[in-house]
Amino acid sequence: MSNQREQWGSKLGFILAASGSAVGIGNIWKFPHMAGQNGGAAFTLVYLACIFVVGLSLVIAEFVIGRRTQLSPVGAFEKLAPGTNWKWVGFLGVASAFVILSFYGVVGGWIMKYIIISVTGGFKELAGDPAAASSVFNNFINGTWSPIFFQVIFMTVCIWVIVNGVKGGIEKWSKIMMPLIIILLGALAVRGMTLPGGMEGISFLFKPRFEDLTASSVVLALGHSFFTLSLGMGTMITYGSYLGRKQNLLNSALWVIALDTAIAMLAGIAIFTMVFALGANPEAGNGIFVVLPSVFPQLPGGTVWGTLFFVLLFMAALTSAISILEVVTAYFIDQKGWTRKKATIQFGLVITIVGAFCSFSMGGGINITEFLGMSFFDFMDYLSSKYMLPIGGMLTAIFVLKKWGVDHFIEELKIGMDKSIVSKEIIIVLLGIAATVVGFIIINEVLDIAFGIKLIQ
Ligand code: PFF
């Protein structure tokens, strides 16, 4: 079976597909939103530390596991540790894909709706009036069928890309969309910086005020570093499994991290420079759907800028959503022998249906859970970012350290590298830190929820 496995067409294609997975709503919506609400630069700093210490080693680990086994997560863990329970880490990944894509697809639908609002000049009447923008947003997401209509379109596009295969679908579209995302976001950031007063946005994002740093912002930054790098659910294992022996995995991981971080920073710059220049509130919630629609029309050519922003956000969301669905598709192809088409359509449909309940829970009528005081939508986000991905990442690090063995890991990592500059000690330290930090944070959270005890405040 493995010699017929689909492969990426080029080294660059793989890097763009993997960074396309990483760059998504997390970079353009979640990161600026979290930074805005957690003291700006102080949060940025912790976020960068998490990305480079915890994120880098895990991106490499997932690529290595995927390429070595040429299998998606369940099969990969089973192949490296046959007959053990490690395959459950793979199943956790497949479950995370269901959880994340269900709410991610809903937001993808909102973005499509906002492209239409912007193109048709709908932001004009919201100029300088975030309250009006907020009611437009809330009326839309609280509706029953309209958000679902757009979610279904988004999911259909996603299914269509995946059905076209690794090279003909995922790689092809990542190669088109990633450069466009960078160009458009770069243009928006330059526009923001050249606005009078825009530079205040830069110092908000990059000048640290440590008094704003709290333990909960550290936890948030850590969880987000998993989400933004698509880690802890086997996405990078799956993408790595379509690689041949020539790819330099260390280089590829550095590229993915650099692009992901650069795009989060560019998004922060574009958003905060405009927000500060036009006197909006940087801490307002749901910034991109509420603050920006009231800010764009105040710029000359605002309709064009607004539309470009939501188009680039759509592309970023799509390249990520396809990677999530690919984890599920690859599981059914590898482990159950299904065809790509059957797996993608059937499970794309199931996820769309679960997602509809996320959408309904925003106010459209049905909220199937009020667990921990959250809507179903927020619960799915909370469950995946705070628990499923960090636990998956922690177990992956422990797997390499304790089960598979760092020597085997390094043997695979070195394939495709010209110079073998890999240090066993550094790998052990980095993976060890990743596993320990995540373990500690999760214990802290669980103790807090169960007994109200916080080890760190
Ligand atoms: N990394 C994506 C983002 O930042 O929006 C979200 C994501 C994609 C999470 C793929 C997990 C995943 F496997």
CSV table of C-alpha atoms and ligand atoms in Angstrom, one decimal:
chain,number,residue,atom,x,y,z
A,1,MET,CA,0.0,0.0,0.0
A,2,SER,CA,2.8,2.4,1.0
A,3,ASN,CA,4.5,2.4,-2.4
A,4,GLN,CA,1.3,3.9,-4.0
A,5,ARG,CA,1.2,6.6,-1.4
A,6,GLU,CA,0.6,10.1,-2.7
A,7,GLN,CA,3.6,12.4,-2.5
A,8,TRP,CA,4.2,16.2,-2.6
A,9,GLY,CA,5.3,17.4,-6.0
A,10,SER,CA,8.2,19.6,-4.7
A,11,LYS,CA,10.0,20.7,-1.5
A,12,LEU,CA,8.6,24.2,-1.8
A,13,GLY,CA,5.1,22.7,-2.2
A,14,PHE,CA,5.4,20.8,1.1
A,15,ILE,CA,6.7,23.9,2.9
A,16,LEU,CA,3.8,26.0,1.6
A,17,ALA,CA,1.2,23.4,2.4
A,18,ALA,CA,2.5,22.9,5.9
A,19,SER,CA,2.8,26.6,6.6
A,20,GLY,CA,-0.6,27.0,5.0
A,21,SER,CA,-1.9,24.7,7.6
A,22,ALA,CA,-0.2,26.7,10.3
A,23,VAL,CA,-1.3,30.1,9.1
A,24,GLY,CA,-4.9,30.5,9.6
A,25,ILE,CA,-7.7,32.2,11.7
A,26,GLY,CA,-5.4,31.6,14.6
A,27,ASN,CA,-2.8,34.0,13.3
A,28,ILE,CA,-5.1,36.7,11.9
A,29,TRP,CA,-8.0,36.7,14.4
A,30,LYS,CA,-7.0,34.8,17.5
A,31,PHE,CA,-3.4,36.2,18.0
A,32,PRO,CA,-4.2,39.9,17.6
A,33,HIS,CA,-7.4,39.3,19.7
A,34,MET,CA,-5.4,37.6,22.5
A,35,ALA,CA,-2.6,40.1,22.4
A,36,GLY,CA,-5.1,43.0,22.6
A,37,GLN,CA,-6.7,41.5,25.7
A,38,ASN,CA,-3.6,40.4,27.5
A,39,GLY,CA,-1.3,43.4,27.5
A,40,GLY,CA,-0.1,43.5,23.9
A,41,ALA,CA,3.7,43.1,23.9
A,42,ALA,CA,3.9,41.2,27.1
A,43,PHE,CA,1.8,38.5,25.5
A,44,THR,CA,3.7,38.7,22.2
A,45,LEU,CA,6.9,37.9,24.0
A,46,VAL,CA,5.6,34.8,25.8
A,47,TYR,CA,4.0,33.6,22.6
A,48,LEU,CA,7.3,33.9,20.8
A,49,ALA,CA,9.1,32.0,23.6
A,50,CYS,CA,6.5,29.2,23.4
A,51,ILE,CA,6.7,29.0,19.6
A,52,PHE,CA,10.5,28.7,19.5
A,53,VAL,CA,11.0,26.4,22.5
A,54,VAL,CA,7.9,24.2,22.6
A,55,GLY,CA,6.7,24.6,19.0
A,56,LEU,CA,9.9,24.0,17.0
A,57,SER,CA,10.8,20.7,18.6
A,58,LEU,CA,7.3,19.4,18.1
A,59,VAL,CA,7.0,20.4,14.5
A,60,ILE,CA,10.2,18.6,13.8
A,61,ALA,CA,9.0,15.6,15.8
A,62,GLU,CA,5.7,15.3,13.8
A,63,PHE,CA,7.5,15.7,10.5
A,64,VAL,CA,10.0,13.0,11.4
A,65,ILE,CA,7.3,10.5,12.6
A,66,GLY,CA,5.2,11.1,9.5
A,67,ARG,CA,8.1,10.7,7.0
A,68,ARG,CA,9.5,7.6,8.8
A,69,THR,CA,6.2,5.7,8.8
A,70,GLN,CA,4.6,7.1,5.6
A,71,LEU,CA,1.4,6.9,7.6
A,72,SER,CA,-1.2,9.2,9.2
A,73,PRO,CA,-1.2,9.4,13.0
A,74,VAL,CA,-3.0,6.2,14.1
A,75,GLY,CA,-1.0,4.0,11.8
A,76,ALA,CA,2.2,5.9,12.5
A,77,PHE,CA,2.1,5.3,16.2
A,78,GLU,CA,1.1,1.7,15.7
A,79,LYS,CA,3.9,1.1,13.3
A,80,LEU,CA,6.6,2.6,15.6
A,81,ALA,CA,5.1,0.9,18.7
A,82,PRO,CA,3.1,-2.1,17.6
A,83,GLY,CA,0.6,-3.6,19.9
A,84,THR,CA,0.8,-0.8,22.4
A,85,ASN,CA,-1.6,1.9,23.5
A,86,TRP,CA,0.3,4.6,21.7
A,87,LYS,CA,-2.1,4.4,18.8
A,88,TRP,CA,-4.6,6.2,21.0
A,89,VAL,CA,-2.5,9.4,20.6
A,90,GLY,CA,-3.3,9.0,16.9
A,91,PHE,CA,-7.0,8.6,17.7
A,92,LEU,CA,-6.9,11.6,19.9
A,93,GLY,CA,-5.6,13.5,16.9
A,94,VAL,CA,-8.4,12.3,14.7
A,95,ALA,CA,-10.9,13.3,17.4
A,96,SER,CA,-9.3,16.7,17.7
A,97,ALA,CA,-9.7,17.2,13.9
A,98,PHE,CA,-13.5,16.7,14.3
A,99,VAL,CA,-13.7,19.1,17.2
A,100,ILE,CA,-11.6,21.9,15.6
A,101,LEU,CA,-13.0,21.7,12.1
A,102,SER,CA,-16.6,21.8,13.5
A,103,PHE,CA,-16.2,25.4,14.8
A,104,TYR,CA,-13.4,26.4,12.3
A,105,GLY,CA,-15.8,25.8,9.4
A,106,VAL,CA,-18.4,28.0,11.0
A,107,VAL,CA,-15.9,30.9,11.3
A,108,GLY,CA,-14.9,30.1,7.6
A,109,GLY,CA,-18.5,30.7,6.7
A,110,TRP,CA,-18.6,34.0,8.6
A,111,ILE,CA,-15.5,35.2,6.7
A,112,MET,CA,-17.3,34.4,3.4
A,113,LYS,CA,-20.3,36.4,4.5
A,114,TYR,CA,-18.0,39.3,5.4
A,115,ILE,CA,-16.4,39.3,1.9
A,116,ILE,CA,-19.8,39.8,0.5
A,117,ILE,CA,-20.7,42.5,2.9
A,118,SER,CA,-17.5,44.3,2.1
A,119,VAL,CA,-17.7,44.0,-1.7
A,120,THR,CA,-21.2,45.3,-1.7
A,121,GLY,CA,-20.2,48.4,0.3
A,122,GLY,CA,-21.9,47.2,3.5
A,123,PHE,CA,-19.1,48.5,5.8
A,124,LYS,CA,-19.8,52.1,4.7
A,125,GLU,CA,-22.6,52.6,7.1
A,126,LEU,CA,-20.5,51.2,10.0
A,127,ALA,CA,-17.8,53.9,9.6
A,128,GLY,CA,-16.5,54.9,13.1
A,129,ASP,CA,-19.4,53.1,14.7
A,130,PRO,CA,-18.3,49.8,16.4
A,131,ALA,CA,-21.6,49.5,18.1
A,132,ALA,CA,-23.4,49.3,14.8
A,133,ALA,CA,-20.8,46.9,13.5
A,134,SER,CA,-21.3,44.8,16.6
A,135,SER,CA,-25.0,44.5,16.1
A,136,VAL,CA,-24.5,43.6,12.4
A,137,PHE,CA,-22.1,40.8,13.5
A,138,ASN,CA,-24.3,39.6,16.3
A,139,ASN,CA,-27.5,39.6,14.2
A,140,PHE,CA,-25.7,37.5,11.6
A,141,ILE,CA,-24.1,34.9,13.9
A,142,ASN,CA,-27.3,34.7,16.0
A,143,GLY,CA,-29.3,33.8,13.0
A,144,THR,CA,-30.3,30.2,12.4
A,145,TRP,CA,-29.8,29.4,8.7
A,146,SER,CA,-27.7,32.2,7.2
A,147,PRO,CA,-24.4,31.3,9.0
A,148,ILE,CA,-25.1,27.6,8.2
A,149,PHE,CA,-25.5,28.4,4.6
A,150,PHE,CA,-22.1,30.0,4.5
A,151,GLN,CA,-20.5,27.3,6.6
A,152,VAL,CA,-21.8,24.7,4.1
A,153,ILE,CA,-20.2,26.6,1.2
A,154,PHE,CA,-16.9,26.9,3.1
A,155,MET,CA,-16.9,23.1,3.9
A,156,THR,CA,-17.8,22.2,0.3
A,157,VAL,CA,-14.8,24.2,-1.0
A,158,CYS,CA,-12.6,22.4,1.6
A,159,ILE,CA,-13.9,19.0,0.6
A,160,TRP,CA,-13.4,19.8,-3.0
A,161,VAL,CA,-9.8,20.7,-2.5
A,162,ILE,CA,-9.0,17.5,-0.6
A,163,VAL,CA,-10.8,15.2,-3.0
A,164,ASN,CA,-8.4,16.5,-5.7
A,165,GLY,CA,-5.5,14.9,-3.7
A,166,VAL,CA,-2.3,15.8,-2.0
A,167,LYS,CA,-0.5,17.2,-5.1
A,168,GLY,CA,-3.5,18.2,-7.3
A,169,GLY,CA,-5.5,19.7,-4.4
A,170,ILE,CA,-3.7,20.6,-1.2
A,171,GLU,CA,-0.3,21.5,-2.7
A,172,LYS,CA,-1.7,23.2,-5.8
A,173,TRP,CA,-3.9,25.6,-3.8
A,174,SER,CA,-1.4,26.2,-1.1
A,175,LYS,CA,1.1,27.3,-3.7
A,176,ILE,CA,-1.4,29.8,-5.1
A,177,MET,CA,-2.8,31.1,-1.8
A,178,MET,CA,0.2,31.3,0.5
A,179,PRO,CA,2.0,33.9,-1.6
A,180,LEU,CA,-1.2,35.9,-2.0
A,181,ILE,CA,-1.8,35.9,1.7
A,182,ILE,CA,1.7,37.3,2.3
A,183,ILE,CA,1.5,40.0,-0.3
A,184,LEU,CA,-2.0,41.1,0.7
A,185,LEU,CA,-1.2,41.2,4.4
A,186,GLY,CA,2.1,43.0,3.7
A,187,ALA,CA,0.2,45.6,1.8
A,188,LEU,CA,-2.3,46.1,4.6
A,189,ALA,CA,0.5,46.3,7.2
A,190,VAL,CA,2.3,49.0,5.1
A,191,ARG,CA,-1.0,50.9,4.7
A,192,GLY,CA,-1.5,50.8,8.5
A,193,MET,CA,2.0,51.9,9.3
A,194,THR,CA,1.8,54.9,7.0
A,195,LEU,CA,-1.4,56.2,8.6
A,196,PRO,CA,-0.8,59.1,11.0
A,197,GLY,CA,-0.7,57.7,14.5
A,198,GLY,CA,-0.4,54.1,13.2
A,199,MET,CA,3.0,53.6,14.9
A,200,GLU,CA,1.3,53.6,18.3
A,201,GLY,CA,-0.1,50.3,17.3
A,202,ILE,CA,3.4,49.0,16.8
A,203,SER,CA,4.5,50.0,20.3
A,204,PHE,CA,1.3,48.4,21.7
A,205,LEU,CA,2.3,45.1,20.1
A,206,PHE,CA,6.0,45.2,20.7
A,207,LYS,CA,6.9,47.3,23.7
A,208,PRO,CA,6.5,45.0,26.7
A,209,ARG,CA,4.7,46.1,29.9
A,210,PHE,CA,5.5,43.2,32.2
A,211,GLU,CA,3.0,44.2,34.8
A,212,ASP,CA,0.3,43.1,32.3
A,213,LEU,CA,1.8,39.6,32.2
A,214,THR,CA,-0.3,37.0,34.2
A,215,ALA,CA,-0.1,33.3,34.6
A,216,SER,CA,-3.3,32.9,32.6
A,217,SER,CA,-1.8,34.8,29.7
A,218,VAL,CA,1.1,32.4,29.8
A,219,VAL,CA,-1.3,29.4,29.7
A,220,LEU,CA,-3.2,31.1,26.8
A,221,ALA,CA,0.0,31.7,24.9
A,222,LEU,CA,1.1,28.1,25.3
A,223,GLY,CA,-2.2,26.7,24.2
A,224,HIS,CA,-2.2,29.0,21.3
A,225,SER,CA,1.2,28.0,20.1
A,226,PHE,CA,-0.1,24.5,19.6
A,227,PHE,CA,-3.2,25.8,17.7
A,228,THR,CA,-1.3,28.2,15.5
A,229,LEU,CA,1.3,25.7,14.5
A,230,SER,CA,-1.3,23.0,13.9
A,231,LEU,CA,0.4,20.8,16.5
A,232,GLY,CA,-0.7,18.0,18.8
A,233,MET,CA,-3.2,16.3,16.5
A,234,GLY,CA,-1.0,14.8,13.8
A,235,THR,CA,-1.6,17.3,11.0
A,236,MET,CA,2.2,17.6,10.6
A,237,ILE,CA,2.6,13.8,10.9
A,238,THR,CA,0.1,13.4,8.1
A,239,TYR,CA,1.7,16.1,5.9
A,240,GLY,CA,5.1,14.6,6.7
A,241,SER,CA,3.9,11.2,5.6
A,242,TYR,CA,3.6,12.4,2.0
A,243,LEU,CA,7.4,13.3,1.9
A,244,GLY,CA,10.2,11.5,0.2
A,245,ARG,CA,13.7,11.1,1.5
A,246,LYS,CA,15.1,14.4,0.1
A,247,GLN,CA,13.4,16.9,2.3
A,248,ASN,CA,15.5,18.6,5.0
A,249,LEU,CA,13.0,18.4,7.9
A,250,LEU,CA,14.9,20.9,10.2
A,251,ASN,CA,14.9,23.5,7.5
A,252,SER,CA,11.3,22.9,6.6
A,253,ALA,CA,10.2,23.2,10.3
A,254,LEU,CA,12.1,26.5,10.6
A,255,TRP,CA,10.4,27.8,7.5
A,256,VAL,CA,7.0,26.8,8.8
A,257,ILE,CA,7.6,28.5,12.1
A,258,ALA,CA,9.1,31.6,10.6
A,259,LEU,CA,6.2,32.0,8.1
A,260,ASP,CA,3.6,31.4,10.8
A,261,THR,CA,5.2,33.9,13.2
A,262,ALA,CA,5.8,36.5,10.5
A,263,ILE,CA,2.2,36.3,9.4
A,264,ALA,CA,0.9,36.6,13.0
A,265,MET,CA,3.1,39.7,13.5
A,266,LEU,CA,2.1,41.2,10.2
A,267,ALA,CA,-1.6,40.6,11.0
A,268,GLY,CA,-1.0,42.3,14.4
A,269,ILE,CA,0.8,45.2,12.8
A,270,ALA,CA,-1.9,45.7,10.1
A,271,ILE,CA,-4.7,45.5,12.7
A,272,PHE,CA,-3.3,47.6,15.5
A,273,THR,CA,-1.8,50.3,13.4
A,274,MET,CA,-5.3,50.9,11.8
A,275,VAL,CA,-7.1,50.5,15.1
A,276,PHE,CA,-4.8,53.1,16.8
A,277,ALA,CA,-4.7,55.5,13.9
A,278,LEU,CA,-8.4,55.6,13.7
A,279,GLY,CA,-9.1,55.8,17.4
A,280,ALA,CA,-10.7,52.4,17.9
A,281,ASN,CA,-10.4,50.3,21.0
A,282,PRO,CA,-7.6,47.7,20.8
A,283,GLU,CA,-9.1,45.6,23.5
A,284,ALA,CA,-12.5,45.2,22.0
A,285,GLY,CA,-13.6,41.6,21.5
A,286,ASN,CA,-14.1,40.1,18.1
A,287,GLY,CA,-11.9,42.8,16.6
A,288,ILE,CA,-11.8,41.6,13.0
A,289,PHE,CA,-15.6,41.2,12.7
A,290,VAL,CA,-16.5,44.3,14.8
A,291,VAL,CA,-13.7,46.8,15.0
A,292,LEU,CA,-12.2,46.5,11.5
A,293,PRO,CA,-15.5,46.9,9.6
A,294,SER,CA,-16.0,50.2,11.4
A,295,VAL,CA,-12.3,51.2,10.7
A,296,PHE,CA,-11.9,50.2,7.0
A,297,PRO,CA,-14.5,52.6,5.6
A,298,GLN,CA,-12.6,55.5,7.3
A,299,LEU,CA,-9.7,54.8,5.0
A,300,PRO,CA,-9.5,56.1,1.4
A,301,GLY,CA,-10.4,53.1,-0.7
A,302,GLY,CA,-11.8,51.4,2.4
A,303,THR,CA,-14.0,49.0,0.4
A,304,VAL,CA,-11.0,47.6,-1.4
A,305,TRP,CA,-8.9,47.3,1.8
A,306,GLY,CA,-11.7,45.7,3.7
A,307,THR,CA,-12.4,43.2,0.9
A,308,LEU,CA,-8.7,42.3,0.5
A,309,PHE,CA,-8.5,41.7,4.2
A,310,PHE,CA,-11.4,39.2,4.3
A,311,VAL,CA,-10.3,37.5,1.1
A,312,LEU,CA,-6.8,36.9,2.6
A,313,LEU,CA,-8.4,35.7,5.8
A,314,PHE,CA,-10.6,33.3,3.7
A,315,MET,CA,-7.5,31.9,2.0
A,316,ALA,CA,-5.7,31.5,5.3
A,317,ALA,CA,-8.7,29.7,6.8
A,318,LEU,CA,-9.1,27.4,3.8
A,319,THR,CA,-5.5,26.2,3.8
A,320,SER,CA,-5.8,25.4,7.5
A,321,ALA,CA,-9.2,23.8,7.2
A,322,ILE,CA,-8.1,21.4,4.5
A,323,SER,CA,-5.2,20.2,6.7
A,324,ILE,CA,-7.6,19.4,9.5
A,325,LEU,CA,-9.9,17.4,7.2
A,326,GLU,CA,-6.9,15.7,5.6
A,327,VAL,CA,-6.1,14.1,9.0
A,328,VAL,CA,-9.5,12.4,9.0
A,329,THR,CA,-9.4,11.5,5.3
A,330,ALA,CA,-5.9,10.0,5.7
A,331,TYR,CA,-7.0,7.9,8.6
A,332,PHE,CA,-9.8,6.3,6.6
A,333,ILE,CA,-7.5,5.8,3.6
A,334,ASP,CA,-4.6,4.4,5.6
A,335,GLN,CA,-6.4,2.3,8.2
A,336,LYS,CA,-9.7,1.4,6.6
A,337,GLY,CA,-8.7,1.3,2.9
A,338,TRP,CA,-11.4,3.8,1.8
A,339,THR,CA,-11.0,5.9,-1.3
A,340,ARG,CA,-10.1,9.6,-0.8
A,341,LYS,CA,-13.4,10.7,-2.2
A,342,LYS,CA,-15.5,8.6,0.0
A,343,ALA,CA,-13.6,9.4,3.2
A,344,THR,CA,-13.6,13.1,2.5
A,345,ILE,CA,-17.2,13.5,1.5
A,346,GLN,CA,-18.6,11.3,4.3
A,347,PHE,CA,-16.6,12.8,7.1
A,348,GLY,CA,-16.7,16.4,5.7
A,349,LEU,CA,-20.5,16.0,6.0
A,350,VAL,CA,-20.4,14.7,9.5
A,351,ILE,CA,-18.2,17.5,10.6
A,352,THR,CA,-20.4,20.0,8.9
A,353,ILE,CA,-23.4,18.7,10.8
A,354,VAL,CA,-21.5,18.9,14.2
A,355,GLY,CA,-20.4,22.4,13.1
A,356,ALA,CA,-24.1,23.4,12.5
A,357,PHE,CA,-24.6,22.8,16.3
A,358,CYS,CA,-21.7,25.1,17.0
A,359,SER,CA,-23.4,27.7,14.9
A,360,PHE,CA,-26.8,27.2,16.4
A,361,SER,CA,-25.2,27.6,19.9
A,362,MET,CA,-24.3,31.2,19.1
A,363,GLY,CA,-27.9,32.1,19.5
A,364,GLY,CA,-29.6,30.4,16.6
A,365,GLY,CA,-31.7,28.2,18.8
A,366,ILE,CA,-30.0,25.0,19.8
A,367,ASN,CA,-27.2,25.0,22.4
A,368,ILE,CA,-26.6,21.3,23.2
A,369,THR,CA,-24.2,22.1,26.0
A,370,GLU,CA,-23.8,24.8,28.6
A,371,PHE,CA,-20.8,22.9,30.1
A,372,LEU,CA,-18.5,25.1,32.2
A,373,GLY,CA,-20.8,28.0,31.3
A,374,MET,CA,-19.9,28.0,27.7
A,375,SER,CA,-21.7,27.7,24.4
A,376,PHE,CA,-21.1,24.6,22.4
A,377,PHE,CA,-19.0,26.7,20.0
A,378,ASP,CA,-16.8,28.1,22.8
A,379,PHE,CA,-16.6,24.7,24.4
A,380,MET,CA,-15.2,23.0,21.3
A,381,ASP,CA,-12.6,25.8,21.0
A,382,TYR,CA,-11.7,25.5,24.7
A,383,LEU,CA,-11.6,21.7,24.7
A,384,SER,CA,-9.2,21.6,21.7
A,385,SER,CA,-6.9,24.5,22.3
A,386,LYS,CA,-6.6,24.0,26.1
A,387,TYR,CA,-6.6,20.3,26.4
A,388,MET,CA,-6.6,18.1,23.3
A,389,LEU,CA,-3.8,19.7,21.3
A,390,PRO,CA,-1.4,20.3,24.3
A,391,ILE,CA,-2.0,16.7,25.6
A,392,GLY,CA,-1.5,15.3,22.1
A,393,GLY,CA,1.8,17.4,21.8
A,394,MET,CA,3.0,16.4,25.2
A,395,LEU,CA,2.4,12.7,24.5
A,396,THR,CA,4.2,13.0,21.2
A,397,ALA,CA,7.2,14.4,22.9
A,398,ILE,CA,7.1,11.7,25.6
A,399,PHE,CA,6.7,9.1,22.8
A,400,VAL,CA,9.9,10.2,21.1
A,401,LEU,CA,11.8,10.4,24.4
A,402,LYS,CA,10.6,7.3,26.1
A,403,LYS,CA,9.2,4.9,23.6
A,404,TRP,CA,10.6,5.3,20.1
A,405,GLY,CA,14.0,6.6,21.3
A,406,VAL,CA,15.9,9.8,20.4
A,407,ASP,CA,18.5,7.8,18.4
A,408,HIS,CA,16.0,6.4,16.0
A,409,PHE,CA,14.4,9.9,15.8
A,410,ILE,CA,17.8,11.5,14.9
A,411,GLU,CA,18.5,8.8,12.3
A,412,GLU,CA,15.4,9.8,10.4
A,413,LEU,CA,15.9,13.5,11.0
A,414,LYS,CA,19.4,13.4,9.4
A,415,ILE,CA,18.1,12.0,6.2
A,416,GLY,CA,17.9,14.8,3.7
A,417,MET,CA,20.2,17.1,5.7
A,418,ASP,CA,23.5,18.1,4.1
A,419,LYS,CA,25.3,18.8,7.3
A,420,SER,CA,24.4,16.8,10.3
A,421,ILE,CA,24.3,19.4,12.9
A,422,VAL,CA,21.8,17.6,15.1
A,423,SER,CA,22.6,17.5,18.8
A,424,LYS,CA,21.1,14.7,20.8
A,425,GLU,CA,21.3,16.7,24.0
A,426,ILE,CA,19.5,19.7,22.5
A,427,ILE,CA,16.7,17.5,21.2
A,428,ILE,CA,16.3,15.8,24.6
A,429,VAL,CA,16.2,19.1,26.4
A,430,LEU,CA,13.7,20.7,24.0
A,431,LEU,CA,11.3,17.8,23.9
A,432,GLY,CA,11.7,17.4,27.7
A,433,ILE,CA,10.8,21.1,28.2
A,434,ALA,CA,7.8,20.7,25.9
A,435,ALA,CA,6.5,17.7,27.8
A,436,THR,CA,7.1,19.2,31.3
A,437,VAL,CA,5.7,22.6,30.6
A,438,VAL,CA,2.6,21.3,29.0
A,439,GLY,CA,2.2,18.7,31.7
A,440,PHE,CA,2.5,21.3,34.4
A,441,ILE,CA,0.0,23.7,32.8
A,442,ILE,CA,-2.5,20.9,32.3
A,443,ILE,CA,-2.3,19.7,35.9
A,444,ASN,CA,-2.7,23.3,37.0
A,445,GLU,CA,-5.9,23.7,34.9
A,446,VAL,CA,-7.3,20.4,36.1
A,447,LEU,CA,-6.6,21.1,39.8
A,448,ASP,CA,-8.2,24.5,39.3
A,449,ILE,CA,-11.4,23.2,37.7
A,450,ALA,CA,-11.7,20.2,40.0
A,451,PHE,CA,-10.7,21.7,43.4
A,452,GLY,CA,-10.2,25.4,42.8
A,453,ILE,CA,-6.5,25.0,43.5
A,454,LYS,CA,-4.0,26.9,41.3
A,455,LEU,CA,-0.3,26.1,41.5
A,456,ILE,CA,0.4,29.2,39.6
A,457,GLN,CA,-1.8,32.2,39.7
B,1,PFF,N1,-3.1,26.5,12.7
B,1,PFF,C1,-4.5,26.9,12.3
B,1,PFF,C2,-4.7,28.4,12.7
B,1,PFF,O1,-3.8,29.0,13.3
B,1,PFF,O2,-5.7,28.9,12.4
B,1,PFF,C3,-5.5,26.1,13.0
B,1,PFF,C4,-5.3,24.6,13.0
B,1,PFF,C5,-5.0,24.0,11.7
B,1,PFF,C6,-5.2,23.9,14.1
B,1,PFF,C7,-4.7,22.6,11.7
B,1,PFF,C8,-4.9,22.5,14.1
B,1,PFF,C9,-4.7,21.9,12.9
B,1,PFF,F1,-4.4,20.6,12.9
